[in-house]
């Protein structure tokens, strides 16, 4: 859970969201994700236990609709919101600041990843050029195969390499531009790209 919701503040914000109208748990999760611009989304294991406690305290109630529990705030829940109006205003301000910080961090990470992708593209293009140049070098003596047929000097693997390189570059760019990677996924992606570069460098030595 993001730090802005520590010390029971998520409980208060759930009451605030329910004060706008009845909602089921999935709607509450999506509303929170939207509030944080997709950079944070609570899990069902975070939301539903809190809804159950709010219900046990008489602050919300639920009805079954379409196989889902739809939660609605009670008068006792609205009374708590009124009593904690100042705290709720501070929470809204903290959420706005948190969203700005998360957005800035996400931008820095995306910039770093794009830089890594550009470096990878440059290295791969150079590897492709080196590979194409080697096509015109005299081939080494061929070994006869078991059936007596010599190996072809023009390997079809070179054409396959060019195709895979182009597909890889396009797909990596699309994944980064999607902008939906978590911090952990971005760090893993950077390690994967670095590993691919190291492998190619060792191969071309």
PDB file of C-alpha atoms in Angstrom:
ATOM      1  CA  UNK A   1       0.000   0.000   0.000  1.00  0.00           C
ATOM      2  CA  UNK A   2       1.260   3.476  -0.835  1.00  0.00           C
ATOM      3  CA  UNK A   3       2.520   5.404   2.205  1.00  0.00           C
ATOM      4  CA  UNK A   4      -0.127   8.118   1.830  1.00  0.00           C
ATOM      5  CA  UNK A   5      -2.698   5.593   3.097  1.00  0.00           C
ATOM      6  CA  UNK A   6      -0.850   4.634   6.268  1.00  0.00           C
ATOM      7  CA  UNK A   7      -2.442   4.876   9.720  1.00  0.00           C
ATOM      8  CA  UNK A   8      -5.958   3.954   8.616  1.00  0.00           C
ATOM      9  CA  UNK A   9      -6.337   6.692   6.008  1.00  0.00           C
ATOM     10  CA  UNK A  10      -7.420   4.243   3.298  1.00  0.00           C
ATOM     11  CA  UNK A  11     -10.443   3.448   5.468  1.00  0.00           C
ATOM     12  CA  UNK A  12     -11.374   7.130   5.470  1.00  0.00           C
ATOM     13  CA  UNK A  13     -10.905   7.441   1.713  1.00  0.00           C
ATOM     14  CA  UNK A  14     -13.122   4.420   1.054  1.00  0.00           C
ATOM     15  CA  UNK A  15     -15.890   6.167   3.002  1.00  0.00           C
ATOM     16  CA  UNK A  16     -15.334   9.252   0.874  1.00  0.00           C
ATOM     17  CA  UNK A  17     -15.658   7.242  -2.365  1.00  0.00           C
ATOM     18  CA  UNK A  18     -18.808   5.502  -1.115  1.00  0.00           C
ATOM     19  CA  UNK A  19     -20.284   8.846  -0.147  1.00  0.00           C
ATOM     20  CA  UNK A  20     -20.407   9.573  -3.899  1.00  0.00           C
ATOM     21  CA  UNK A  21     -22.665   6.543  -4.412  1.00  0.00           C
ATOM     22  CA  UNK A  22     -22.855   2.733  -3.934  1.00  0.00           C
ATOM     23  CA  UNK A  23     -19.999   0.745  -5.442  1.00  0.00           C
ATOM     24  CA  UNK A  24     -18.663  -2.784  -5.487  1.00  0.00           C
ATOM     25  CA  UNK A  25     -15.082  -3.575  -4.536  1.00  0.00           C
ATOM     26  CA  UNK A  26     -13.739  -3.688  -8.081  1.00  0.00           C
ATOM     27  CA  UNK A  27     -15.101  -0.195  -8.784  1.00  0.00           C
ATOM     28  CA  UNK A  28     -13.338   1.126  -5.692  1.00  0.00           C
ATOM     29  CA  UNK A  29     -10.054  -0.407  -6.850  1.00  0.00           C
ATOM     30  CA  UNK A  30     -10.417   1.175 -10.306  1.00  0.00           C
ATOM     31  CA  UNK A  31     -11.325   4.573  -8.842  1.00  0.00           C
ATOM     32  CA  UNK A  32      -8.202   4.500  -6.695  1.00  0.00           C
ATOM     33  CA  UNK A  33      -6.092   3.446  -9.660  1.00  0.00           C
ATOM     34  CA  UNK A  34      -7.524   6.329 -11.706  1.00  0.00           C
ATOM     35  CA  UNK A  35      -6.872   8.771  -8.851  1.00  0.00           C
ATOM     36  CA  UNK A  36      -3.201   7.747  -8.934  1.00  0.00           C
ATOM     37  CA  UNK A  37      -3.044   7.931 -12.764  1.00  0.00           C
ATOM     38  CA  UNK A  38      -2.538   4.177 -12.985  1.00  0.00           C
ATOM     39  CA  UNK A  39       0.683   4.331 -10.940  1.00  0.00           C
ATOM     40  CA  UNK A  40      -0.865   2.629  -7.905  1.00  0.00           C
ATOM     41  CA  UNK A  41      -3.767   0.218  -7.526  1.00  0.00           C
ATOM     42  CA  UNK A  42      -4.680  -1.535  -4.250  1.00  0.00           C
ATOM     43  CA  UNK A  43      -5.189  -5.270  -4.347  1.00  0.00           C
ATOM     44  CA  UNK A  44      -8.454  -7.005  -3.529  1.00  0.00           C
ATOM     45  CA  UNK A  45      -6.724  -8.300  -0.398  1.00  0.00           C
ATOM     46  CA  UNK A  46      -6.259  -4.690   0.692  1.00  0.00           C
ATOM     47  CA  UNK A  47      -9.760  -3.405  -0.105  1.00  0.00           C
ATOM     48  CA  UNK A  48     -12.177  -6.162   0.918  1.00  0.00           C
ATOM     49  CA  UNK A  49     -10.965  -6.687   4.524  1.00  0.00           C
ATOM     50  CA  UNK A  50     -11.346  -2.951   5.133  1.00  0.00           C
ATOM     51  CA  UNK A  51     -14.844  -2.960   3.681  1.00  0.00           C
ATOM     52  CA  UNK A  52     -15.725  -5.845   5.968  1.00  0.00           C
ATOM     53  CA  UNK A  53     -14.436  -3.938   8.997  1.00  0.00           C
ATOM     54  CA  UNK A  54     -16.341  -0.822   7.961  1.00  0.00           C
ATOM     55  CA  UNK A  55     -19.468  -2.933   7.688  1.00  0.00           C
ATOM     56  CA  UNK A  56     -18.859  -4.525  11.094  1.00  0.00           C
ATOM     57  CA  UNK A  57     -18.595  -1.001  12.547  1.00  0.00           C
ATOM     58  CA  UNK A  58     -21.897  -0.019  10.961  1.00  0.00           C
ATOM     59  CA  UNK A  59     -20.319   2.572   8.658  1.00  0.00           C
ATOM     60  CA  UNK A  60     -21.243   0.777   5.416  1.00  0.00           C
ATOM     61  CA  UNK A  61     -23.713  -1.874   4.385  1.00  0.00           C
ATOM     62  CA  UNK A  62     -23.916  -4.094   1.342  1.00  0.00           C
ATOM     63  CA  UNK A  63     -26.448  -5.730  -0.943  1.00  0.00           C
ATOM     64  CA  UNK A  64     -25.899  -8.538  -3.462  1.00  0.00           C
ATOM     65  CA  UNK A  65     -26.280  -7.575  -7.134  1.00  0.00           C
ATOM     66  CA  UNK A  66     -25.242  -9.717 -10.068  1.00  0.00           C
ATOM     67  CA  UNK A  67     -23.146 -11.971  -7.886  1.00  0.00           C
ATOM     68  CA  UNK A  68     -21.245  -9.034  -6.381  1.00  0.00           C
ATOM     69  CA  UNK A  69     -21.473  -7.162  -3.116  1.00  0.00           C
ATOM     70  CA  UNK A  70     -22.421  -3.547  -3.651  1.00  0.00           C
ATOM     71  CA  UNK A  71     -21.357  -1.370  -0.710  1.00  0.00           C
ATOM     72  CA  UNK A  72     -23.197   1.735   0.435  1.00  0.00           C
ATOM     73  CA  UNK A  73     -22.310   4.233   3.131  1.00  0.00           C
ATOM     74  CA  UNK A  74     -24.624   4.525   6.135  1.00  0.00           C
ATOM     75  CA  UNK A  75     -25.625   7.639   8.082  1.00  0.00           C
ATOM     76  CA  UNK A  76     -23.034   6.671  10.691  1.00  0.00           C
ATOM     77  CA  UNK A  77     -20.410   6.604   7.929  1.00  0.00           C
ATOM     78  CA  UNK A  78     -21.447  10.064   6.710  1.00  0.00           C
ATOM     79  CA  UNK A  79     -21.279  11.352  10.268  1.00  0.00           C
ATOM     80  CA  UNK A  80     -17.685  10.117  10.533  1.00  0.00           C
ATOM     81  CA  UNK A  81     -16.842  11.878   7.279  1.00  0.00           C
ATOM     82  CA  UNK A  82     -18.243  15.137   8.634  1.00  0.00           C
ATOM     83  CA  UNK A  83     -16.286  14.745  11.861  1.00  0.00           C
ATOM     84  CA  UNK A  84     -13.062  14.081   9.959  1.00  0.00           C
ATOM     85  CA  UNK A  85     -13.530  16.660   7.190  1.00  0.00           C
ATOM     86  CA  UNK A  86     -10.241  18.424   7.986  1.00  0.00           C
ATOM     87  CA  UNK A  87      -8.356  15.118   7.967  1.00  0.00           C
ATOM     88  CA  UNK A  88      -9.961  14.219   4.645  1.00  0.00           C
ATOM     89  CA  UNK A  89      -8.897  17.553   3.123  1.00  0.00           C
ATOM     90  CA  UNK A  90      -5.306  16.931   4.264  1.00  0.00           C
ATOM     91  CA  UNK A  91      -5.466  13.441   2.808  1.00  0.00           C
ATOM     92  CA  UNK A  92      -6.613  14.786  -0.569  1.00  0.00           C
ATOM     93  CA  UNK A  93      -3.692  17.226  -0.554  1.00  0.00           C
ATOM     94  CA  UNK A  94      -1.245  14.424   0.333  1.00  0.00           C
ATOM     95  CA  UNK A  95      -2.640  12.250  -2.457  1.00  0.00           C
ATOM     96  CA  UNK A  96      -2.106  15.045  -4.994  1.00  0.00           C
ATOM     97  CA  UNK A  97       1.494  15.465  -3.835  1.00  0.00           C
ATOM     98  CA  UNK A  98       2.044  11.700  -3.943  1.00  0.00           C
ATOM     99  CA  UNK A  99       0.701  11.507  -7.500  1.00  0.00           C
ATOM    100  CA  UNK A 100       3.100  14.273  -8.575  1.00  0.00           C
ATOM    101  CA  UNK A 101       6.046  12.442  -6.979  1.00  0.00           C
ATOM    102  CA  UNK A 102       5.072   9.115  -8.549  1.00  0.00           C
ATOM    103  CA  UNK A 103       4.628  10.757 -11.963  1.00  0.00           C
ATOM    104  CA  UNK A 104       8.061  12.365 -11.750  1.00  0.00           C
ATOM    105  CA  UNK A 105       9.656   9.055 -10.724  1.00  0.00           C
ATOM    106  CA  UNK A 106       7.891   7.187 -13.523  1.00  0.00           C
ATOM    107  CA  UNK A 107       9.110   9.790 -16.010  1.00  0.00           C
ATOM    108  CA  UNK A 108      12.708   9.401 -14.830  1.00  0.00           C
ATOM    109  CA  UNK A 109      12.514   5.609 -15.092  1.00  0.00           C
ATOM    110  CA  UNK A 110      10.957   5.738 -18.552  1.00  0.00           C
ATOM    111  CA  UNK A 111      13.682   8.117 -19.705  1.00  0.00           C
ATOM    112  CA  UNK A 112      16.321   5.717 -18.385  1.00  0.00           C
ATOM    113  CA  UNK A 113      14.666   2.751 -20.093  1.00  0.00           C
ATOM    114  CA  UNK A 114      14.335   4.629 -23.389  1.00  0.00           C
ATOM    115  CA  UNK A 115      18.024   5.482 -23.179  1.00  0.00           C
ATOM    116  CA  UNK A 116      18.847   1.809 -22.628  1.00  0.00           C
ATOM    117  CA  UNK A 117      16.630   0.824 -25.549  1.00  0.00           C
ATOM    118  CA  UNK A 118      18.332   3.386 -27.807  1.00  0.00           C
ATOM    119  CA  UNK A 119      21.721   1.988 -26.795  1.00  0.00           C
ATOM    120  CA  UNK A 120      20.502  -1.544 -27.473  1.00  0.00           C
ATOM    121  CA  UNK A 121      19.140  -0.561 -30.900  1.00  0.00           C
ATOM    122  CA  UNK A 122      22.472   1.071 -31.749  1.00  0.00           C
ATOM    123  CA  UNK A 123      24.419  -1.997 -30.671  1.00  0.00           C
ATOM    124  CA  UNK A 124      22.096  -4.330 -32.576  1.00  0.00           C
ATOM    125  CA  UNK A 125      22.284  -2.217 -35.740  1.00  0.00           C
ATOM    126  CA  UNK A 126      26.070  -2.311 -35.534  1.00  0.00           C
ATOM    127  CA  UNK A 127      25.984  -6.071 -34.988  1.00  0.00           C
ATOM    128  CA  UNK A 128      23.733  -6.442 -38.026  1.00  0.00           C
ATOM    129  CA  UNK A 129      26.115  -4.347 -40.155  1.00  0.00           C
ATOM    130  CA  UNK A 130      29.073  -6.425 -39.003  1.00  0.00           C
ATOM    131  CA  UNK A 131      27.180  -9.596 -39.789  1.00  0.00           C
ATOM    132  CA  UNK A 132      26.219  -8.390 -43.279  1.00  0.00           C
ATOM    133  CA  UNK A 133      29.841  -7.436 -44.018  1.00  0.00           C
ATOM    134  CA  UNK A 134      31.030 -10.908 -43.130  1.00  0.00           C
ATOM    135  CA  UNK A 135      28.821 -12.326 -45.872  1.00  0.00           C
ATOM    136  CA  UNK A 136      31.339 -11.145 -48.488  1.00  0.00           C
ATOM    137  CA  UNK A 137      34.428 -12.571 -46.790  1.00  0.00           C
ATOM    138  CA  UNK A 138      35.781 -15.811 -48.242  1.00  0.00           C
ATOM    139  CA  UNK A 139      34.052 -18.647 -46.430  1.00  0.00           C
ATOM    140  CA  UNK A 140      36.142 -21.133 -44.451  1.00  0.00           C
ATOM    141  CA  UNK A 141      36.608 -24.596 -45.869  1.00  0.00           C
ATOM    142  CA  UNK A 142      33.428 -26.549 -45.599  1.00  0.00           C
ATOM    143  CA  UNK A 143      33.091 -29.894 -43.968  1.00  0.00           C
ATOM    144  CA  UNK A 144      31.136 -32.502 -45.813  1.00  0.00           C
ATOM    145  CA  UNK A 145      28.005 -33.583 -44.035  1.00  0.00           C
ATOM    146  CA  UNK A 146      27.304 -37.168 -43.220  1.00  0.00           C
ATOM    147  CA  UNK A 147      25.376 -37.516 -46.491  1.00  0.00           C
ATOM    148  CA  UNK A 148      28.243 -35.924 -48.439  1.00  0.00           C
ATOM    149  CA  UNK A 149      26.475 -32.560 -49.147  1.00  0.00           C
ATOM    150  CA  UNK A 150      28.606 -29.450 -48.303  1.00  0.00           C
ATOM    151  CA  UNK A 151      27.267 -26.694 -46.055  1.00  0.00           C
ATOM    152  CA  UNK A 152      26.060 -23.585 -47.847  1.00  0.00           C
ATOM    153  CA  UNK A 153      28.359 -20.542 -47.545  1.00  0.00           C
ATOM    154  CA  UNK A 154      25.298 -18.222 -47.608  1.00  0.00           C
ATOM    155  CA  UNK A 155      23.498 -19.253 -44.436  1.00  0.00           C
ATOM    156  CA  UNK A 156      19.728 -18.512 -44.305  1.00  0.00           C
ATOM    157  CA  UNK A 157      20.285 -17.782 -40.607  1.00  0.00           C
ATOM    158  CA  UNK A 158      21.620 -14.344 -41.555  1.00  0.00           C
ATOM    159  CA  UNK A 159      18.295 -13.379 -43.103  1.00  0.00           C
ATOM    160  CA  UNK A 160      16.487 -14.787 -40.087  1.00  0.00           C
ATOM    161  CA  UNK A 161      18.733 -12.725 -37.802  1.00  0.00           C
ATOM    162  CA  UNK A 162      17.832  -9.503 -39.654  1.00  0.00           C
ATOM    163  CA  UNK A 163      14.141 -10.323 -39.386  1.00  0.00           C
ATOM    164  CA  UNK A 164      14.318 -11.177 -35.691  1.00  0.00           C
ATOM    165  CA  UNK A 165      16.314  -7.998 -35.028  1.00  0.00           C
ATOM    166  CA  UNK A 166      13.651  -5.831 -36.647  1.00  0.00           C
ATOM    167  CA  UNK A 167      10.827  -7.603 -34.790  1.00  0.00           C
ATOM    168  CA  UNK A 168      12.676  -7.322 -31.483  1.00  0.00           C
ATOM    169  CA  UNK A 169      13.310  -3.594 -31.913  1.00  0.00           C
ATOM    170  CA  UNK A 170       9.667  -2.879 -32.753  1.00  0.00           C
ATOM    171  CA  UNK A 171       8.301  -4.944 -29.861  1.00  0.00           C
ATOM    172  CA  UNK A 172      10.653  -3.463 -27.264  1.00  0.00           C
ATOM    173  CA  UNK A 173       9.700   0.046 -28.377  1.00  0.00           C
ATOM    174  CA  UNK A 174       6.001  -0.781 -28.147  1.00  0.00           C
ATOM    175  CA  UNK A 175       6.341  -2.212 -24.640  1.00  0.00           C
ATOM    176  CA  UNK A 176       8.152   0.870 -23.380  1.00  0.00           C
ATOM    177  CA  UNK A 177       5.754   3.310 -25.034  1.00  0.00           C
ATOM    178  CA  UNK A 178       2.805   1.509 -23.398  1.00  0.00           C
ATOM    179  CA  UNK A 179       3.994   3.065 -20.130  1.00  0.00           C
ATOM    180  CA  UNK A 180       2.220   0.516 -17.897  1.00  0.00           C
ATOM    181  CA  UNK A 181       5.285  -1.185 -16.438  1.00  0.00           C
ATOM    182  CA  UNK A 182       5.756  -1.174 -12.684  1.00  0.00           C
ATOM    183  CA  UNK A 183       9.054  -0.080 -11.129  1.00  0.00           C
ATOM    184  CA  UNK A 184      10.012  -3.723 -10.574  1.00  0.00           C
ATOM    185  CA  UNK A 185       9.195  -4.630 -14.182  1.00  0.00           C
ATOM    186  CA  UNK A 186      11.202  -1.669 -15.486  1.00  0.00           C
ATOM    187  CA  UNK A 187      14.250  -2.643 -13.420  1.00  0.00           C
ATOM    188  CA  UNK A 188      13.938  -6.227 -14.647  1.00  0.00           C
ATOM    189  CA  UNK A 189      13.634  -5.002 -18.253  1.00  0.00           C
ATOM    190  CA  UNK A 190      16.836  -2.969 -17.862  1.00  0.00           C
ATOM    191  CA  UNK A 191      18.672  -6.038 -16.544  1.00  0.00           C
ATOM    192  CA  UNK A 192      17.353  -8.119 -19.456  1.00  0.00           C
ATOM    193  CA  UNK A 193      18.530  -5.525 -21.991  1.00  0.00           C
ATOM    194  CA  UNK A 194      21.949  -5.297 -20.342  1.00  0.00           C
ATOM    195  CA  UNK A 195      22.229  -9.076 -20.413  1.00  0.00           C
ATOM    196  CA  UNK A 196      21.331  -9.172 -24.108  1.00  0.00           C
ATOM    197  CA  UNK A 197      24.010  -6.577 -24.871  1.00  0.00           C
ATOM    198  CA  UNK A 198      26.659  -8.471 -22.912  1.00  0.00           C
ATOM    199  CA  UNK A 199      25.757 -11.684 -24.717  1.00  0.00           C
ATOM    200  CA  UNK A 200      26.080 -10.061 -28.151  1.00  0.00           C
ATOM    201  CA  UNK A 201      29.382  -8.421 -27.243  1.00  0.00           C
ATOM    202  CA  UNK A 202      30.816 -11.765 -26.135  1.00  0.00           C
ATOM    203  CA  UNK A 203      29.533 -13.390 -29.325  1.00  0.00           C
ATOM    204  CA  UNK A 204      31.159 -10.781 -31.578  1.00  0.00           C
ATOM    205  CA  UNK A 205      34.585 -10.786 -29.935  1.00  0.00           C
TER     206      UNK A 205
END
